[in-house]
PDB file of C-alpha atoms in Angstrom:
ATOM      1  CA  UNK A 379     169.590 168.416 157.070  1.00  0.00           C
ATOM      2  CA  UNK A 380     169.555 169.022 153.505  1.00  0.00           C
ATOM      3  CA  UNK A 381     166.540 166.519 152.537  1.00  0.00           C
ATOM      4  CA  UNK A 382     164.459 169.995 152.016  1.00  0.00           C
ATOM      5  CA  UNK A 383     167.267 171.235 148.643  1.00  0.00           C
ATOM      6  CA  UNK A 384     166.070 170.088 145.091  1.00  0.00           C
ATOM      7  CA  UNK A 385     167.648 167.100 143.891  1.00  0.00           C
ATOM      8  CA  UNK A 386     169.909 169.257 141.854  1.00  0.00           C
ATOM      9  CA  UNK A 387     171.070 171.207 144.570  1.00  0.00           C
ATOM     10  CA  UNK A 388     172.381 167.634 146.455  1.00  0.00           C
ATOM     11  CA  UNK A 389     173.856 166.682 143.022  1.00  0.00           C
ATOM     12  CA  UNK A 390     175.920 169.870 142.976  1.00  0.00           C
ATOM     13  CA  UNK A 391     176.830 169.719 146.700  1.00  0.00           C
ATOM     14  CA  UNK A 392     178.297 166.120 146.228  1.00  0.00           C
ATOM     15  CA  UNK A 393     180.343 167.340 143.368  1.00  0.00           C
ATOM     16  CA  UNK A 394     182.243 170.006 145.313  1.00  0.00           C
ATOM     17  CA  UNK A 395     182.541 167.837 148.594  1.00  0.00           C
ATOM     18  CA  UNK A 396     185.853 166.869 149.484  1.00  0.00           C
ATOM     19  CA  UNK A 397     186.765 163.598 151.579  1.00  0.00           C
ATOM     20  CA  UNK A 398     189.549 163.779 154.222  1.00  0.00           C
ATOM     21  CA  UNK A 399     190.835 160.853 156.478  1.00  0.00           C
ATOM     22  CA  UNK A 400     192.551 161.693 159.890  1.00  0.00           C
ATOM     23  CA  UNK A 401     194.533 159.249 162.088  1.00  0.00           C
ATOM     24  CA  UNK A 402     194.046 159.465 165.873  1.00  0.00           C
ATOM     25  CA  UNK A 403     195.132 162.250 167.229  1.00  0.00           C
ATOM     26  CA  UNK A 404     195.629 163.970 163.936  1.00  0.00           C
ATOM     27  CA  UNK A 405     194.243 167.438 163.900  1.00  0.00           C
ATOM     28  CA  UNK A 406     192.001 168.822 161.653  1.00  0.00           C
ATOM     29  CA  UNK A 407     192.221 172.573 162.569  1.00  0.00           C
ATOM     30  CA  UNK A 408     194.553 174.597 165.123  1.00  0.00           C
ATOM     31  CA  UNK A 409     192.907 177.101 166.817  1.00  0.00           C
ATOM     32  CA  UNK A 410     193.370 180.512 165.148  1.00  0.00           C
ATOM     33  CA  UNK A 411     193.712 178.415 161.668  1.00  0.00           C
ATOM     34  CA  UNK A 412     191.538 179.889 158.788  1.00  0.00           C
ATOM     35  CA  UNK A 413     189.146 177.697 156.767  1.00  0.00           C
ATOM     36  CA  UNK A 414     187.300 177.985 154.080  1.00  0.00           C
ATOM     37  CA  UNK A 415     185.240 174.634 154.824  1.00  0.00           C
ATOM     38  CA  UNK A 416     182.954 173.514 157.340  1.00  0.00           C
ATOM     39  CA  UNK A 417     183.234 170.267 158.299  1.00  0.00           C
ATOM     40  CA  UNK A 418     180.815 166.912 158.701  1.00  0.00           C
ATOM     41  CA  UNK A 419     181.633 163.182 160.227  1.00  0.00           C
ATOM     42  CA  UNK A 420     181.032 160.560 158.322  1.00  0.00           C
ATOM     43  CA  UNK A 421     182.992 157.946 160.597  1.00  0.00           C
ATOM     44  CA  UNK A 422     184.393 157.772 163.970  1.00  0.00           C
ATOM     45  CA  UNK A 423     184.746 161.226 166.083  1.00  0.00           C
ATOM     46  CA  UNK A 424     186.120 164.719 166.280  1.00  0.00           C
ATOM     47  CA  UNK A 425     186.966 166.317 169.802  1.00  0.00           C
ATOM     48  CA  UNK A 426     187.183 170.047 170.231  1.00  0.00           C
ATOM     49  CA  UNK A 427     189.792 171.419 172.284  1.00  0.00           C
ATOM     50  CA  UNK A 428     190.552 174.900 173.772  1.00  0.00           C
ATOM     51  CA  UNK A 429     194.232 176.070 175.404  1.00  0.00           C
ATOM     52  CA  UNK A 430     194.245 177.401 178.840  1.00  0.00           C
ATOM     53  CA  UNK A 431     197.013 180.325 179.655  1.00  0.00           C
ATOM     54  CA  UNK A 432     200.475 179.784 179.477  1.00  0.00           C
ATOM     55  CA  UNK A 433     201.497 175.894 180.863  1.00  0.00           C
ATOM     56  CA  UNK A 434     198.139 175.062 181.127  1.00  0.00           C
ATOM     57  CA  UNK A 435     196.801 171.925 179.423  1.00  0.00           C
ATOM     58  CA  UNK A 436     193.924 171.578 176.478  1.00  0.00           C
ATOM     59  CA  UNK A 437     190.405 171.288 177.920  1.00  0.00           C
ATOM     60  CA  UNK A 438     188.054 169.044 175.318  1.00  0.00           C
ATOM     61  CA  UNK A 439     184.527 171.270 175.449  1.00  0.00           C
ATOM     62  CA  UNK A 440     183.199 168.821 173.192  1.00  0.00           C
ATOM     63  CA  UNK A 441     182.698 166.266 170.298  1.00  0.00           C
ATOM     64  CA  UNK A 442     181.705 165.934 167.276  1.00  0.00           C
ATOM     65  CA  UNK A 443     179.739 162.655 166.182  1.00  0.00           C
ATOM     66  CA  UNK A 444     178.723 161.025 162.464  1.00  0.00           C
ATOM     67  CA  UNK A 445     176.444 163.370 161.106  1.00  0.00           C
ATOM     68  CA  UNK A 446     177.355 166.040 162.935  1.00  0.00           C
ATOM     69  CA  UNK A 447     178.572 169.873 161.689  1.00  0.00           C
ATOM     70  CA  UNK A 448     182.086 171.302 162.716  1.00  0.00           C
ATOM     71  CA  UNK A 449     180.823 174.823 161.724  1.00  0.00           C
ATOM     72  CA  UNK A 450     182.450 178.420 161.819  1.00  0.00           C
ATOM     73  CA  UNK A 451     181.062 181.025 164.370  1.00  0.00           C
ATOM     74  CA  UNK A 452     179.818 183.362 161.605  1.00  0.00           C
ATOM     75  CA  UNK A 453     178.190 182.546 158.382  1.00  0.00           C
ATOM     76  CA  UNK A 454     178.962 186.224 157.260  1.00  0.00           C
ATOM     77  CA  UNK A 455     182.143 185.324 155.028  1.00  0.00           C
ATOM     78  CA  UNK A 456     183.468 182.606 152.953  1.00  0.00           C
ATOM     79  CA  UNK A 457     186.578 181.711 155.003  1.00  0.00           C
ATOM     80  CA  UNK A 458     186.531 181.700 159.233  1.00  0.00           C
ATOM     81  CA  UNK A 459     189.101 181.624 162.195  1.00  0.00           C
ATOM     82  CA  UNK A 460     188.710 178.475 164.355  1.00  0.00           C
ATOM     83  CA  UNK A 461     187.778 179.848 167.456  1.00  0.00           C
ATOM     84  CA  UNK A 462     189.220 176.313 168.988  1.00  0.00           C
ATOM     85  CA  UNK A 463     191.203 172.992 167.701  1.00  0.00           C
ATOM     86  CA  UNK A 464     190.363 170.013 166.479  1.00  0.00           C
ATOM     87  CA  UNK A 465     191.849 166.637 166.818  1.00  0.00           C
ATOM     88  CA  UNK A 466     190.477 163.019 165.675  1.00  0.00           C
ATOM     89  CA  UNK A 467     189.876 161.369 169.277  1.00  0.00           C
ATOM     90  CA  UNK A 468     189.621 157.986 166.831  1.00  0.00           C
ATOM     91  CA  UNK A 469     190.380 157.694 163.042  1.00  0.00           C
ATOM     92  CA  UNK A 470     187.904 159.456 161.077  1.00  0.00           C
ATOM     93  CA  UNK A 471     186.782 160.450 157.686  1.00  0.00           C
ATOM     94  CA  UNK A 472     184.752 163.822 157.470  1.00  0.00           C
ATOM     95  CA  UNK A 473     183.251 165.899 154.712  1.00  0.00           C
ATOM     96  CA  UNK A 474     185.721 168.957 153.858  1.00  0.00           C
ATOM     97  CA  UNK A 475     182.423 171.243 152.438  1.00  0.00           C
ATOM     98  CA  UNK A 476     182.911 174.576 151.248  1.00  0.00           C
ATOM     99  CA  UNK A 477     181.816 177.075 153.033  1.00  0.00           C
ATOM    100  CA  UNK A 478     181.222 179.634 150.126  1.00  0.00           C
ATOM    101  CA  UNK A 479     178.686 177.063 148.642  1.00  0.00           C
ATOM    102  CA  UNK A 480     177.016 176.681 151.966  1.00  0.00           C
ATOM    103  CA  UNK A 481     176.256 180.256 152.340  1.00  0.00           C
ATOM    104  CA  UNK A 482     174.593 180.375 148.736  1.00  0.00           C
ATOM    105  CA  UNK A 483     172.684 177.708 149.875  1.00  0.00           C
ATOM    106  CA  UNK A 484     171.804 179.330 153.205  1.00  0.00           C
ATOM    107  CA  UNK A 485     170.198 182.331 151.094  1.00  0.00           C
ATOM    108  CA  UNK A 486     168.396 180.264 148.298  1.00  0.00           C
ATOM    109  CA  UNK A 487     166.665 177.769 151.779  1.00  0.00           C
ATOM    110  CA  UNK A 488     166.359 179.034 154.918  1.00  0.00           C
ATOM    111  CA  UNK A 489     165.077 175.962 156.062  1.00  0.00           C
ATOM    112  CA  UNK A 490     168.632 174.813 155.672  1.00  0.00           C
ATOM    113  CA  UNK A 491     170.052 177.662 157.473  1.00  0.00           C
ATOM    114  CA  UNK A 492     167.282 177.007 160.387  1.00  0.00           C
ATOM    115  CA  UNK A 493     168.531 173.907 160.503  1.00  0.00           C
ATOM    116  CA  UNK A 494     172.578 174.490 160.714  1.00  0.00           C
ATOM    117  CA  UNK A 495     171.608 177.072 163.798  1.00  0.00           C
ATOM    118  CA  UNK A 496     169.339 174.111 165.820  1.00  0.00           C
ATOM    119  CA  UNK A 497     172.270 172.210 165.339  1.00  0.00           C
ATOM    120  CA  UNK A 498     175.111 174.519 167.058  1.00  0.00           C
ATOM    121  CA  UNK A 499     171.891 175.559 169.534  1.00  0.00           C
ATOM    122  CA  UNK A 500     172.340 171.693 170.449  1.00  0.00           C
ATOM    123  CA  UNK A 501     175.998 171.418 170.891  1.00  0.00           C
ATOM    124  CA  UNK A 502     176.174 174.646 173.031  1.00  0.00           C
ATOM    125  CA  UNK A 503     173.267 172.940 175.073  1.00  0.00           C
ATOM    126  CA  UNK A 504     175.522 169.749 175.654  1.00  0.00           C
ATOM    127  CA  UNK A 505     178.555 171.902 176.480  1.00  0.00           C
ATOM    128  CA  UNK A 506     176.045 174.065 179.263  1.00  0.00           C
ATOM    129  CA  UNK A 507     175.364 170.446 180.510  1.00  0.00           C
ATOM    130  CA  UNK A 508     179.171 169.621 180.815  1.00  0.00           C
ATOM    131  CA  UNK A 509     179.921 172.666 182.244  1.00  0.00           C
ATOM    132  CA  UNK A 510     177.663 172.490 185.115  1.00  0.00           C
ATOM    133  CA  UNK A 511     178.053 168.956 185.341  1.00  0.00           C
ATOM    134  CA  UNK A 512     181.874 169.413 185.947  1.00  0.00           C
ATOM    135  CA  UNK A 513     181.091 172.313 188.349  1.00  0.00           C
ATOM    136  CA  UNK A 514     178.587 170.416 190.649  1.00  0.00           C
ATOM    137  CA  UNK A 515     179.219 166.540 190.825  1.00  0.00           C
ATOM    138  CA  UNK A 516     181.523 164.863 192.631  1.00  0.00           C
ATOM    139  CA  UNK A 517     184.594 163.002 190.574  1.00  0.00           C
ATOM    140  CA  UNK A 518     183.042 159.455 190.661  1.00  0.00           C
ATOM    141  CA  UNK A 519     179.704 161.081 189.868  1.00  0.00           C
ATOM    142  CA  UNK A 520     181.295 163.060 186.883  1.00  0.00           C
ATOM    143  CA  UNK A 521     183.810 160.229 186.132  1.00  0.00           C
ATOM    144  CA  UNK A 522     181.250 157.382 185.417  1.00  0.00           C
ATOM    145  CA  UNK A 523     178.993 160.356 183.578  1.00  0.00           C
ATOM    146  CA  UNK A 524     181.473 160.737 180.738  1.00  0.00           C
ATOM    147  CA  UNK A 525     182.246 157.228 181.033  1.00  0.00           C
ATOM    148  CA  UNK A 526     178.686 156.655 180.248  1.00  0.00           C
ATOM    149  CA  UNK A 527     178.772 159.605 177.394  1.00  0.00           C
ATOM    150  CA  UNK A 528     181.704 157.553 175.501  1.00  0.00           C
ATOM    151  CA  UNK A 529     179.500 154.735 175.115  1.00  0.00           C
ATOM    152  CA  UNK A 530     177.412 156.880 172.859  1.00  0.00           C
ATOM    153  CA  UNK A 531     180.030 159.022 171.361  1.00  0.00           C
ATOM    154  CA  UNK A 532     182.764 155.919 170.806  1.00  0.00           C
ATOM    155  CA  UNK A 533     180.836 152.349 170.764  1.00  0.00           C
ATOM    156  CA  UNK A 534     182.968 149.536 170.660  1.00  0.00           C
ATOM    157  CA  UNK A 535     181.359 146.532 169.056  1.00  0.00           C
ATOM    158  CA  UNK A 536     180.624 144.290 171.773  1.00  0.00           C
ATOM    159  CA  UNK A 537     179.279 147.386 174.155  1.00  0.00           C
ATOM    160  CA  UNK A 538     180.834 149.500 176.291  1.00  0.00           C
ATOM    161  CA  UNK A 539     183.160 152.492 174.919  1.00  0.00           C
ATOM    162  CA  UNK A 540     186.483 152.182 172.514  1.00  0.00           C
ATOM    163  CA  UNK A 541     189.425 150.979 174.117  1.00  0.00           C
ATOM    164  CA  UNK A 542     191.417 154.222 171.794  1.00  0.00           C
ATOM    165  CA  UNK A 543     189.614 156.573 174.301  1.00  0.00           C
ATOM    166  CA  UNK A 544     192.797 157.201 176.919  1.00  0.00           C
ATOM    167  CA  UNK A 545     192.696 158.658 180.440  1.00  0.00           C
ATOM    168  CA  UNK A 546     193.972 161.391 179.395  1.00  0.00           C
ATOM    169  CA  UNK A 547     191.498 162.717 177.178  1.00  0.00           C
ATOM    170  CA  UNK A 548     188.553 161.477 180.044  1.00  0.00           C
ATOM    171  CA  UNK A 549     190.524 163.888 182.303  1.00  0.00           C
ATOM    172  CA  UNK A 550     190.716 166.364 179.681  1.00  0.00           C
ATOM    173  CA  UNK A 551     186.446 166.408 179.053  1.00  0.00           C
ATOM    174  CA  UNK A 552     185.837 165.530 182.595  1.00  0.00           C
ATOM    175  CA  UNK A 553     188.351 168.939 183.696  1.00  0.00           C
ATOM    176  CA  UNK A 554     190.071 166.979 186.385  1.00  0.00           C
ATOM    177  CA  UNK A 555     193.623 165.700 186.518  1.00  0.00           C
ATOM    178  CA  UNK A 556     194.545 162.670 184.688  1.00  0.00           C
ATOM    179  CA  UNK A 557     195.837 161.024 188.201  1.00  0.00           C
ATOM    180  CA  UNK A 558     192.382 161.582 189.363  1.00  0.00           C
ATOM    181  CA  UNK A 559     190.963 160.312 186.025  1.00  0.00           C
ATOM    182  CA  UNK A 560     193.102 157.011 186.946  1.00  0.00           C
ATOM    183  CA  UNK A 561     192.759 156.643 190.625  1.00  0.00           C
ATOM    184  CA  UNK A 562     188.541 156.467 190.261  1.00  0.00           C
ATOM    185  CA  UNK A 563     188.471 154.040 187.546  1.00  0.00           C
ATOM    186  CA  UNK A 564     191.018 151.993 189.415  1.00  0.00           C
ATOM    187  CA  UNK A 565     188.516 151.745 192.307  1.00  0.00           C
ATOM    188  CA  UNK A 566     185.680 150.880 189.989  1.00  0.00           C
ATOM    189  CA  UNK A 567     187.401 148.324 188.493  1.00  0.00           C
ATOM    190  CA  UNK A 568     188.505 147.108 192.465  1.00  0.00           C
ATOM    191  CA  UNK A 569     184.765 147.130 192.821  1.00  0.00           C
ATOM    192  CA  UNK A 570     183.477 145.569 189.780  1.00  0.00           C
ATOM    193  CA  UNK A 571     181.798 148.345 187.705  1.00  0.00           C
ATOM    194  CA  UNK A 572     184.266 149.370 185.075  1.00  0.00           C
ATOM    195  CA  UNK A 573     185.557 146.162 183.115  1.00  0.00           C
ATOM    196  CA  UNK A 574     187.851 145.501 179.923  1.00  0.00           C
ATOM    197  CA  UNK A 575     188.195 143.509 176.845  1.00  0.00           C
ATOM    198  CA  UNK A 576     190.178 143.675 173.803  1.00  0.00           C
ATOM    199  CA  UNK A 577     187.282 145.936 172.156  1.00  0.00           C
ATOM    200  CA  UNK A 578     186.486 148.476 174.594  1.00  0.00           C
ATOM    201  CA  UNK A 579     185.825 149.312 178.428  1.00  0.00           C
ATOM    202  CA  UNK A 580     182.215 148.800 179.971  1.00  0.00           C
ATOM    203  CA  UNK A 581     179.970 150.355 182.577  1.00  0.00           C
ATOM    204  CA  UNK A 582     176.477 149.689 184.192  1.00  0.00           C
ATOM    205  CA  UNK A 583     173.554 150.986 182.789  1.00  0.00           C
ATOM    206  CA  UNK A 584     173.351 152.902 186.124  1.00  0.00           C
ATOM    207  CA  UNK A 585     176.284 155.118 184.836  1.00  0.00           C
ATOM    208  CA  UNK A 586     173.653 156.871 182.545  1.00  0.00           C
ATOM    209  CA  UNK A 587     171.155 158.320 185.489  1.00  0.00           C
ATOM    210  CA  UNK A 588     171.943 162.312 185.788  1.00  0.00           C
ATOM    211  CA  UNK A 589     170.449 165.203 187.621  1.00  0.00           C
ATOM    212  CA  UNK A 590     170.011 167.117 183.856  1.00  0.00           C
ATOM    213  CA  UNK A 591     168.110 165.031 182.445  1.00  0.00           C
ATOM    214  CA  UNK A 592     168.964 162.875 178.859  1.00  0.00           C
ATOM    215  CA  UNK A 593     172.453 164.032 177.830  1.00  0.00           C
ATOM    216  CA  UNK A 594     172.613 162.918 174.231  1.00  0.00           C
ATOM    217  CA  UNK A 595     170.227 161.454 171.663  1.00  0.00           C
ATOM    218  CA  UNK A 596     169.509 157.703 171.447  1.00  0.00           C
ATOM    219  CA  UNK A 597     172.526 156.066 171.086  1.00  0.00           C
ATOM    220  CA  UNK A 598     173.152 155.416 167.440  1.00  0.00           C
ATOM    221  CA  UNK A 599     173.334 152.313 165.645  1.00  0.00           C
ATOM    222  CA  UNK A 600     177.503 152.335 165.016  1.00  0.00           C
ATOM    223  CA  UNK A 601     180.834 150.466 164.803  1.00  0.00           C
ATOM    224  CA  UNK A 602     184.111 151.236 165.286  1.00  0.00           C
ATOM    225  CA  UNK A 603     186.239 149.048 162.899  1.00  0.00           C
ATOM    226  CA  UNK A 604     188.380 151.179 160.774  1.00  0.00           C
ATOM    227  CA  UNK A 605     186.548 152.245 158.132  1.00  0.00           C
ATOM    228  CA  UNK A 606     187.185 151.640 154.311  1.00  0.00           C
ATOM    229  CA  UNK A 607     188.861 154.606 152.080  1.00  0.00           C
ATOM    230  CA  UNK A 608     185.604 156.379 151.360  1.00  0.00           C
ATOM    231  CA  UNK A 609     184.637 156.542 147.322  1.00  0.00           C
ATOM    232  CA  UNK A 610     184.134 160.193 146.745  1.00  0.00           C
ATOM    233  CA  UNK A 611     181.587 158.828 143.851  1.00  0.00           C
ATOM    234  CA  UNK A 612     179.068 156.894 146.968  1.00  0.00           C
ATOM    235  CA  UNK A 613     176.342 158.222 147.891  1.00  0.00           C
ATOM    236  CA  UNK A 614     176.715 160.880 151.126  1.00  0.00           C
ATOM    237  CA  UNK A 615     174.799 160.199 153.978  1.00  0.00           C
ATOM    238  CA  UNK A 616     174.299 163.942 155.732  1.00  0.00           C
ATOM    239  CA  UNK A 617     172.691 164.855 152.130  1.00  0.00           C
ATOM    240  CA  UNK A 618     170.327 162.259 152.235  1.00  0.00           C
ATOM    241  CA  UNK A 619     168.894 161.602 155.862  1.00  0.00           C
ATOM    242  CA  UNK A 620     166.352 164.016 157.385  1.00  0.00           C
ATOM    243  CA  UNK A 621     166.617 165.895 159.952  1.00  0.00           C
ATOM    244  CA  UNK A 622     167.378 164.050 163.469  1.00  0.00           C
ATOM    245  CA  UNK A 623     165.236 166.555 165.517  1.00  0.00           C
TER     246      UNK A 623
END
């Protein structure tokens, strides 16, 4: 996203990046928390979480992959509310950057503004997906759908989705009850579809056929071991690759 700044630009970007690591289920924001920093993955994944009304459990509207943006609802200051919270649904290391040097950015290139706004246009197109995905399929349908979607979002290294991904937070995405969550897996499992390993839970190919059409990109080329302490000196990724889209 930012191949399109001056070399410069990058340089000074890197300088004022900062490099956080998060355990599972650490969280990164609270909802109503103030930031002054937007936020990138470099390794493993971010969920984003809403509170219903008073006893009502967290519903996960979505997640954020490597090289993907956490980002504020406004660009207009240089500090935000998050309108939501965020927890690490796996360990992960993001890129703390801050959001005062974005915005100068933003007005020197508008192709890199452009290019933060196709980004959130993306993720609210996934969550409209969810949404009616949740409202219209039945629970094996929608069950073996995210199932599916976590093999994208959390590979584990011989296929299938991370073994770290519980019930709980499937239930959570899926926006049934984690009983329900349990009961349908058990029966795929009875029948042969869902099966385990030490590294992670598979599920047929078939898992992936919708009535929306593709629900993510290609499914990217990662790992899940835990990653190294990042060097703050290396090179960045985000500020290097082009655009995905």
């Amino acid at each position: 996203m930012t191949s399109s700044l001056p070399q410069f630009e990058r340089d000074d970007l890197k300088k004022v990046v900062e490099v956080r690591s998060y355990k599972r289920s650490q969280y990164l924001l609270a909802s109503g928390q103030r930031s002054q920093s937007i936020f990138c993955v470099a390794t493993g994944l971010l969920r984003v979480a809403l509170h219903g009304q008073g006893n009502q459990e967290e519903v996960t509207t979505d997640f954020i992959r490597p090289d993907e943006f956490f980002l504020p609802p406004s660009l207009r200051n240089d500090e935000f509310e998050s309108p939501a919270t965020v927890i690490a649904a796996l360990p992960t290391v993001v890129y703390a950057i801050p959001l005062r040097h974005v915005r100068l950015l933003c007005a020197r290139y508008p192709d890199l503004l452009i290019g933060l706004m196709e980004h959130e246009s993306r993720r609210i197109g996934i969550l409209r997906t969810q949404l009616r995905r949740v409202t219209t399929s039945s629970v094996e349908k929608l069950v073996s759908r995210v199932l599916h979607e976590l093999t994208q979002l959390a590979p584990s290294e011989n296929g299938g989705y991370d073994k770290r991904i519980t019930q709980a937070l499937i239930a959570s995405y899926a926006g049934i009850s984690r009983e329900m969550v349990n009961k349908t897996m058990k029966d795929m499992e009875h029948r042969g579809l869902v099966t385990k390993d030490d590294q992670g839970v598979h599920v047929p190919p078939s898992f992936a056929s919708t009535d929306f059409g593709g629900l993510l990109p290609a499914e990217p080329d990662l790992t899940r071991k835990e990653a190294p302490p990042v060097d703050p000196g290396f090179e960045i990724d985000f500020l290097k690759k082009a655009p995905k889209d």
